[in-house]
Amino acid sequence: MHIGYRTRSFYLTMSICRIIVFQFLITIGHSTEKCHVSENRRPLVNSLLRTLLRSLNVGDSTDPDPTALLALRLANLHNLTGEKQFQQRLIEAAVRKVKEGDDFSSGPTALYTLAFRSACLDPAKISDGHSQIDLVEHLNSKLKQEIQSLELNRQPLTDYYQLALAILALCIEKQPVSTYVVEELIVRIMDYGAPFITFFSIDTASMSVLALSCLHGSPFNKIKRLKIERPIVRLLQALLAEQQKDGIIGTIYSTGLAVQALIANQQLDFKIFHCSTSLERLISEIPKGTFDTLEKISHVVPALEGHTYLDVQSLHCTSDQDNLPQENEG
């Protein structure tokens, strides 16, 4: 579709204004609203954490979900024994997948990488006692496959959600991320390509915000910060456009990850984002059994705890307290 000169000028002016606003807001500090649930709602969050811990007991043949350990590690209360068991099962699964050549695409590899880092393990040195694997090298290899597909087909090998997840994990591992793949993601966002704006995917937009936010603060990033800020602002505005009066962003299931993206950029202090409203809406769904899968729980727990996947890089496991007993532990 042809866009006239005035229309292009309008969009250019709006983009410049957004960048100026972004630059101004990041200098004035973080939002004063604390984005986490109140203590009187703590038992409901704990019930989700215990569900994640119990998932280890669902058949020894079932691989544990890395997002579950990630959520447990980003929680404010911990069951250290349960988390240690989870960690060991994940190690065994990761080593087996890499050694046996299982279908281990960029997204799952990134999640395992984030999960191990959240447990203060080096993903480049994962050992089950018999074999050692380098998940960071494996993830870099998977990202190269994504890049090859982008070059040939203008589409990632998997999808943009997994691509953003891979960028996030490598960024947290302080790895240089291909300038080409980041610029391709930015172009897609700024050109309103699917799944951004056109056929809008809230989960993909949220993960992309987290990935770009990590790059924005990374000393290993080679792209100018200004170029990264524009797509962050655009996606955050698109997420807020999906926000309903009761705090839901898109659907109840996409809200947790969207809140993470917004928490990660609280310094922008979007006045129309009322974090407490979104969290209260999420909390109200827990007694109804709405979050009935590990993936759904794992996306919502970090937001309820006031954390995001970006916080993985600043966790200190030695300071964790063993303060989340399972029901049968009294």
Coordinates of C-alpha atoms in Angstrom, one line a residue:
M1 CA 0.0 0.0 0.0
H2 CA 1.4 3.4 -1.0
I3 CA 1.9 5.8 1.9
G4 CA 1.7 9.5 1.1
Y5 CA 4.4 12.1 2.1
R6 CA 2.3 13.6 4.9
T7 CA 1.5 10.2 6.3
R8 CA 5.2 9.3 6.3
S9 CA 6.0 12.6 7.9
F10 CA 3.4 12.0 10.6
Y11 CA 4.8 8.6 11.5
L12 CA 8.4 10.0 11.5
T13 CA 7.3 12.8 13.8
M14 CA 5.5 10.3 16.1
S15 CA 8.6 8.0 16.2
I16 CA 10.9 10.9 17.1
C17 CA 8.5 12.0 19.9
R18 CA 8.4 8.4 21.2
I19 CA 12.2 8.2 21.3
I20 CA 12.4 11.6 23.1
V21 CA 9.8 10.4 25.6
F22 CA 11.7 7.2 26.1
Q23 CA 15.0 9.1 26.7
F24 CA 13.3 11.4 29.1
L25 CA 11.6 8.7 31.1
I26 CA 14.6 6.5 31.6
T27 CA 16.3 9.4 33.4
I28 CA 13.6 9.9 36.1
G29 CA 13.8 6.5 37.9
H30 CA 11.4 3.6 38.3
S31 CA 7.7 3.7 38.9
T32 CA 6.7 4.0 42.5
E33 CA 4.1 1.3 42.3
K34 CA 5.4 -2.0 43.7
C35 CA 4.5 -4.7 41.2
H36 CA 3.9 -7.8 43.3
V37 CA 1.1 -9.4 45.2
S38 CA 0.3 -8.4 48.8
E39 CA 1.2 -10.7 51.7
N40 CA -2.4 -11.6 52.4
R41 CA -2.5 -13.2 48.9
R42 CA 0.7 -15.1 49.5
P43 CA -1.0 -18.5 50.1
L44 CA -2.5 -18.5 46.6
V45 CA 0.9 -17.9 45.0
N46 CA 2.4 -20.6 47.3
S47 CA -0.3 -23.0 46.0
L48 CA 1.1 -22.5 42.4
L49 CA 4.6 -23.0 43.6
R50 CA 3.7 -26.3 45.2
T51 CA 1.9 -27.4 42.0
L52 CA 5.2 -26.9 40.2
L53 CA 7.1 -28.9 42.8
R54 CA 4.6 -31.7 42.7
S55 CA 5.1 -32.0 38.9
L56 CA 8.3 -33.9 39.6
N57 CA 6.3 -36.8 40.8
V58 CA 4.3 -37.2 37.6
G59 CA 6.0 -40.3 36.2
D60 CA 9.8 -40.7 36.1
S61 CA 9.7 -41.1 32.3
T62 CA 8.4 -37.5 31.9
D63 CA 11.0 -34.8 31.4
P64 CA 10.6 -31.9 33.8
D65 CA 9.6 -28.6 32.4
P66 CA 12.5 -26.0 32.5
T67 CA 10.0 -23.1 32.7
A68 CA 8.8 -24.7 36.0
L69 CA 12.3 -24.5 37.6
L70 CA 12.7 -21.0 36.2
A71 CA 9.5 -19.9 37.9
L72 CA 10.5 -21.6 41.2
R73 CA 13.8 -19.8 41.1
L74 CA 12.2 -16.4 40.5
A75 CA 9.8 -16.9 43.4
N76 CA 10.3 -15.2 46.7
L77 CA 9.9 -18.4 48.7
H78 CA 11.9 -21.6 48.1
N79 CA 11.8 -25.3 48.8
L80 CA 15.5 -26.0 48.3
T81 CA 15.2 -29.8 48.4
G82 CA 12.5 -29.8 45.7
E83 CA 14.4 -27.3 43.5
K84 CA 17.6 -29.4 43.8
Q85 CA 15.7 -32.5 42.7
F86 CA 14.2 -30.5 39.8
Q87 CA 17.6 -29.2 38.8
Q88 CA 19.1 -32.7 38.7
R89 CA 16.3 -34.1 36.6
L90 CA 16.7 -31.2 34.2
I91 CA 20.5 -31.9 34.0
E92 CA 19.8 -35.5 33.1
A93 CA 17.2 -34.5 30.5
A94 CA 19.4 -31.9 28.9
V95 CA 22.5 -34.1 28.6
R96 CA 20.4 -36.9 27.1
K97 CA 18.7 -34.6 24.6
V98 CA 22.0 -33.2 23.3
K99 CA 23.9 -36.5 23.3
E100 CA 21.1 -38.4 21.6
G101 CA 20.4 -35.7 19.1
D102 CA 16.8 -35.2 20.2
D103 CA 14.7 -32.4 18.6
F104 CA 16.1 -29.6 20.8
S105 CA 15.2 -26.4 18.9
S106 CA 16.3 -22.9 19.9
G107 CA 13.3 -22.2 22.2
P108 CA 13.6 -25.3 24.5
T109 CA 17.4 -24.9 24.5
A110 CA 17.0 -21.3 25.6
L111 CA 14.6 -22.3 28.4
Y112 CA 17.0 -24.9 29.7
T113 CA 19.8 -22.3 29.5
L114 CA 17.8 -19.8 31.5
A115 CA 16.7 -22.5 34.0
F116 CA 20.2 -23.6 34.8
R117 CA 21.4 -20.0 35.1
S118 CA 18.5 -19.3 37.5
A119 CA 19.9 -22.2 39.6
C120 CA 23.4 -20.5 39.6
L121 CA 24.8 -23.3 37.3
D122 CA 26.9 -22.5 34.3
P123 CA 24.9 -23.6 31.2
A124 CA 28.2 -24.1 29.3
K125 CA 29.3 -26.8 31.8
I126 CA 26.3 -29.0 32.5
S127 CA 27.3 -32.5 33.6
D128 CA 25.3 -35.5 34.8
G129 CA 28.4 -37.1 36.3
H130 CA 29.2 -39.1 33.1
S131 CA 29.0 -36.6 30.2
Q132 CA 29.3 -32.8 30.0
I133 CA 27.5 -30.5 27.5
D134 CA 27.8 -26.9 26.5
L135 CA 24.3 -25.5 26.2
V136 CA 25.5 -22.1 25.3
E137 CA 27.4 -23.5 22.3
H138 CA 24.4 -25.6 21.4
L139 CA 22.1 -22.5 21.6
N140 CA 24.5 -20.5 19.4
S141 CA 24.4 -23.3 16.9
K142 CA 20.5 -23.3 16.9
L143 CA 20.5 -19.5 16.5
K144 CA 22.7 -19.9 13.4
Q145 CA 20.1 -22.2 11.9
E146 CA 17.4 -19.6 12.6
I147 CA 19.6 -17.0 10.8
Q148 CA 20.1 -19.3 7.8
S149 CA 16.4 -19.6 7.5
L150 CA 15.9 -15.9 7.8
E151 CA 18.4 -15.3 5.0
L152 CA 16.8 -17.9 2.7
N153 CA 13.1 -17.6 3.5
R154 CA 12.7 -14.3 5.4
Q155 CA 11.2 -16.4 8.3
P156 CA 12.9 -18.0 11.3
L157 CA 13.3 -21.8 11.3
T158 CA 10.9 -22.0 14.3
D159 CA 9.1 -18.8 15.0
Y160 CA 9.7 -15.3 16.4
Y161 CA 8.9 -16.3 19.9
Q162 CA 11.6 -18.9 20.0
L163 CA 14.0 -16.5 18.2
A164 CA 13.4 -13.8 20.9
L165 CA 13.8 -16.4 23.6
A166 CA 17.1 -17.5 22.2
I167 CA 18.3 -13.8 22.0
L168 CA 17.3 -13.3 25.6
A169 CA 19.1 -16.4 26.9
L170 CA 22.3 -15.6 25.0
C171 CA 22.1 -12.0 26.2
I172 CA 21.8 -13.1 29.8
E173 CA 24.8 -15.4 29.3
K174 CA 26.8 -12.3 28.2
Q175 CA 27.2 -13.7 24.7
P176 CA 27.4 -11.4 21.7
V177 CA 24.2 -11.8 19.7
S178 CA 24.3 -11.6 15.9
T179 CA 23.6 -8.0 14.8
Y180 CA 21.8 -9.4 11.7
V181 CA 19.3 -11.4 13.7
V182 CA 18.5 -8.5 16.1
E183 CA 18.1 -6.1 13.2
E184 CA 15.8 -8.6 11.4
L185 CA 13.7 -8.7 14.6
I186 CA 13.6 -4.9 14.9
V187 CA 12.7 -4.5 11.2
R188 CA 9.9 -6.9 11.6
I189 CA 8.5 -5.0 14.6
M190 CA 8.9 -1.6 13.0
D191 CA 7.3 -2.7 9.7
Y192 CA 4.3 -4.0 11.5
G193 CA 5.0 -7.5 10.2
A194 CA 3.3 -10.6 11.7
P195 CA 3.3 -11.5 14.5
F196 CA 3.8 -7.9 15.5
I197 CA 0.7 -5.7 15.1
T198 CA -0.5 -7.8 12.1
F199 CA -1.9 -11.0 13.6
F200 CA -0.6 -9.7 16.9
S201 CA 0.9 -12.3 19.3
I202 CA 1.0 -10.9 22.8
D203 CA 3.4 -13.7 24.0
T204 CA 5.8 -13.0 21.1
A205 CA 5.7 -9.3 21.6
S206 CA 6.3 -9.7 25.4
M207 CA 9.2 -12.1 24.9
S208 CA 10.7 -9.7 22.2
V209 CA 10.4 -6.8 24.7
L210 CA 12.3 -8.9 27.3
A211 CA 15.0 -9.8 24.8
L212 CA 15.5 -6.2 23.5
S213 CA 15.4 -4.9 27.0
C214 CA 18.3 -7.2 27.9
L215 CA 20.3 -6.1 24.8
H216 CA 19.6 -2.4 25.7
G217 CA 21.6 -2.8 28.8
S218 CA 24.2 -5.2 27.6
P219 CA 27.8 -4.1 27.0
F220 CA 28.1 -6.9 24.4
N221 CA 25.4 -5.4 22.2
K222 CA 26.7 -3.7 19.1
I223 CA 23.5 -2.0 18.0
K224 CA 22.9 1.6 19.1
R225 CA 20.6 1.8 22.1
L226 CA 18.3 4.3 20.3
K227 CA 17.6 1.7 17.6
I228 CA 16.5 -0.8 20.2
E229 CA 14.4 1.7 22.2
R230 CA 12.0 2.4 19.3
P231 CA 10.7 -1.2 18.9
I232 CA 10.5 -1.6 22.7
V233 CA 8.3 1.4 23.0
R234 CA 6.2 0.3 20.0
L235 CA 5.6 -3.2 21.4
L236 CA 4.8 -1.8 24.9
Q237 CA 2.3 0.5 23.4
A238 CA 0.8 -2.4 21.5
L239 CA 0.6 -4.5 24.7
L240 CA -1.1 -1.6 26.5
A241 CA -3.6 -1.2 23.7
E242 CA -4.7 -4.8 24.5
Q243 CA -5.2 -4.1 28.2
Q244 CA -8.7 -4.4 29.4
K245 CA -10.3 -2.5 32.3
D246 CA -9.9 -5.5 34.7
G247 CA -6.2 -5.7 34.0
I248 CA -6.2 -8.6 31.5
I249 CA -3.8 -8.0 28.6
G250 CA -5.1 -10.0 25.7
T251 CA -6.2 -13.1 27.5
I252 CA -5.8 -14.3 31.1
Y253 CA -3.0 -16.6 29.8
S254 CA -1.0 -14.0 28.0
T255 CA -1.3 -11.5 30.8
G256 CA 1.6 -12.9 33.0
L257 CA 4.2 -12.6 30.3
A258 CA 2.9 -9.2 29.2
V259 CA 3.2 -8.0 32.8
Q260 CA 6.8 -9.2 32.9
A261 CA 7.5 -7.1 29.8
L262 CA 6.0 -4.0 31.4
I263 CA 7.7 -4.6 34.8
A264 CA 11.0 -4.9 33.0
N265 CA 10.4 -1.3 31.7
Q266 CA 8.8 0.2 34.7
Q267 CA 11.2 3.2 34.4
L268 CA 8.9 4.3 31.5
D269 CA 6.1 4.7 34.1
F270 CA 3.2 4.2 31.7
K271 CA 0.4 5.9 33.5
I272 CA -2.2 3.6 31.9
F273 CA -0.5 0.4 33.2
H274 CA -2.0 -0.4 36.6
C275 CA 0.1 -3.4 37.7
S276 CA -1.8 -4.1 40.8
T277 CA -5.1 -4.4 38.8
S278 CA -3.5 -7.0 36.5
L279 CA -2.0 -9.0 39.4
E280 CA -5.2 -9.0 41.3
R281 CA -7.0 -10.3 38.2
L282 CA -4.5 -13.1 37.9
I283 CA -4.7 -13.9 41.6
S284 CA -8.5 -14.2 41.4
E285 CA -8.2 -17.0 38.8
I286 CA -6.0 -19.3 40.9
P287 CA -8.9 -20.7 43.1
K288 CA -10.8 -21.4 39.9
G289 CA -8.0 -23.7 38.6
T290 CA -7.5 -21.5 35.5
F291 CA -3.8 -22.0 35.5
D292 CA -4.0 -25.8 35.0
T293 CA -0.7 -26.5 33.1
L294 CA 2.9 -26.0 34.1
E295 CA 3.4 -23.5 31.2
K296 CA 0.5 -21.4 32.3
I297 CA 1.7 -21.4 35.9
S298 CA 5.3 -20.7 35.0
H299 CA 4.4 -17.6 33.0
V300 CA 2.3 -16.1 35.7
V301 CA 4.5 -16.8 38.8
P302 CA 7.3 -14.4 38.0
A303 CA 4.8 -11.6 37.4
L304 CA 3.0 -12.3 40.7
E305 CA 6.3 -12.2 42.5
G306 CA 7.3 -8.9 40.9
H307 CA 10.1 -10.4 38.8
T308 CA 10.9 -11.0 35.1
Y309 CA 13.1 -13.4 33.2
L310 CA 15.7 -10.6 33.1
D311 CA 16.2 -11.1 36.9
V312 CA 17.8 -14.5 36.2
Q313 CA 21.1 -12.7 35.7
S314 CA 21.1 -11.2 39.2
L315 CA 20.0 -14.2 41.3
H316 CA 22.3 -15.2 44.2
C317 CA 21.5 -18.8 45.3
T318 CA 23.5 -18.8 48.5
S319 CA 21.1 -16.3 50.0
D320 CA 18.0 -18.3 49.4
Q321 CA 16.0 -19.4 52.5
D322 CA 14.3 -22.8 52.7
N323 CA 10.9 -21.4 53.6
L324 CA 8.4 -23.1 51.3
P325 CA 7.4 -26.5 52.9
Q326 CA 5.4 -28.9 50.9
E327 CA 2.0 -29.7 52.5
N328 CA 3.2 -33.0 54.0
E329 CA 6.2 -31.3 55.5
G330 CA 4.1 -29.3 58.0

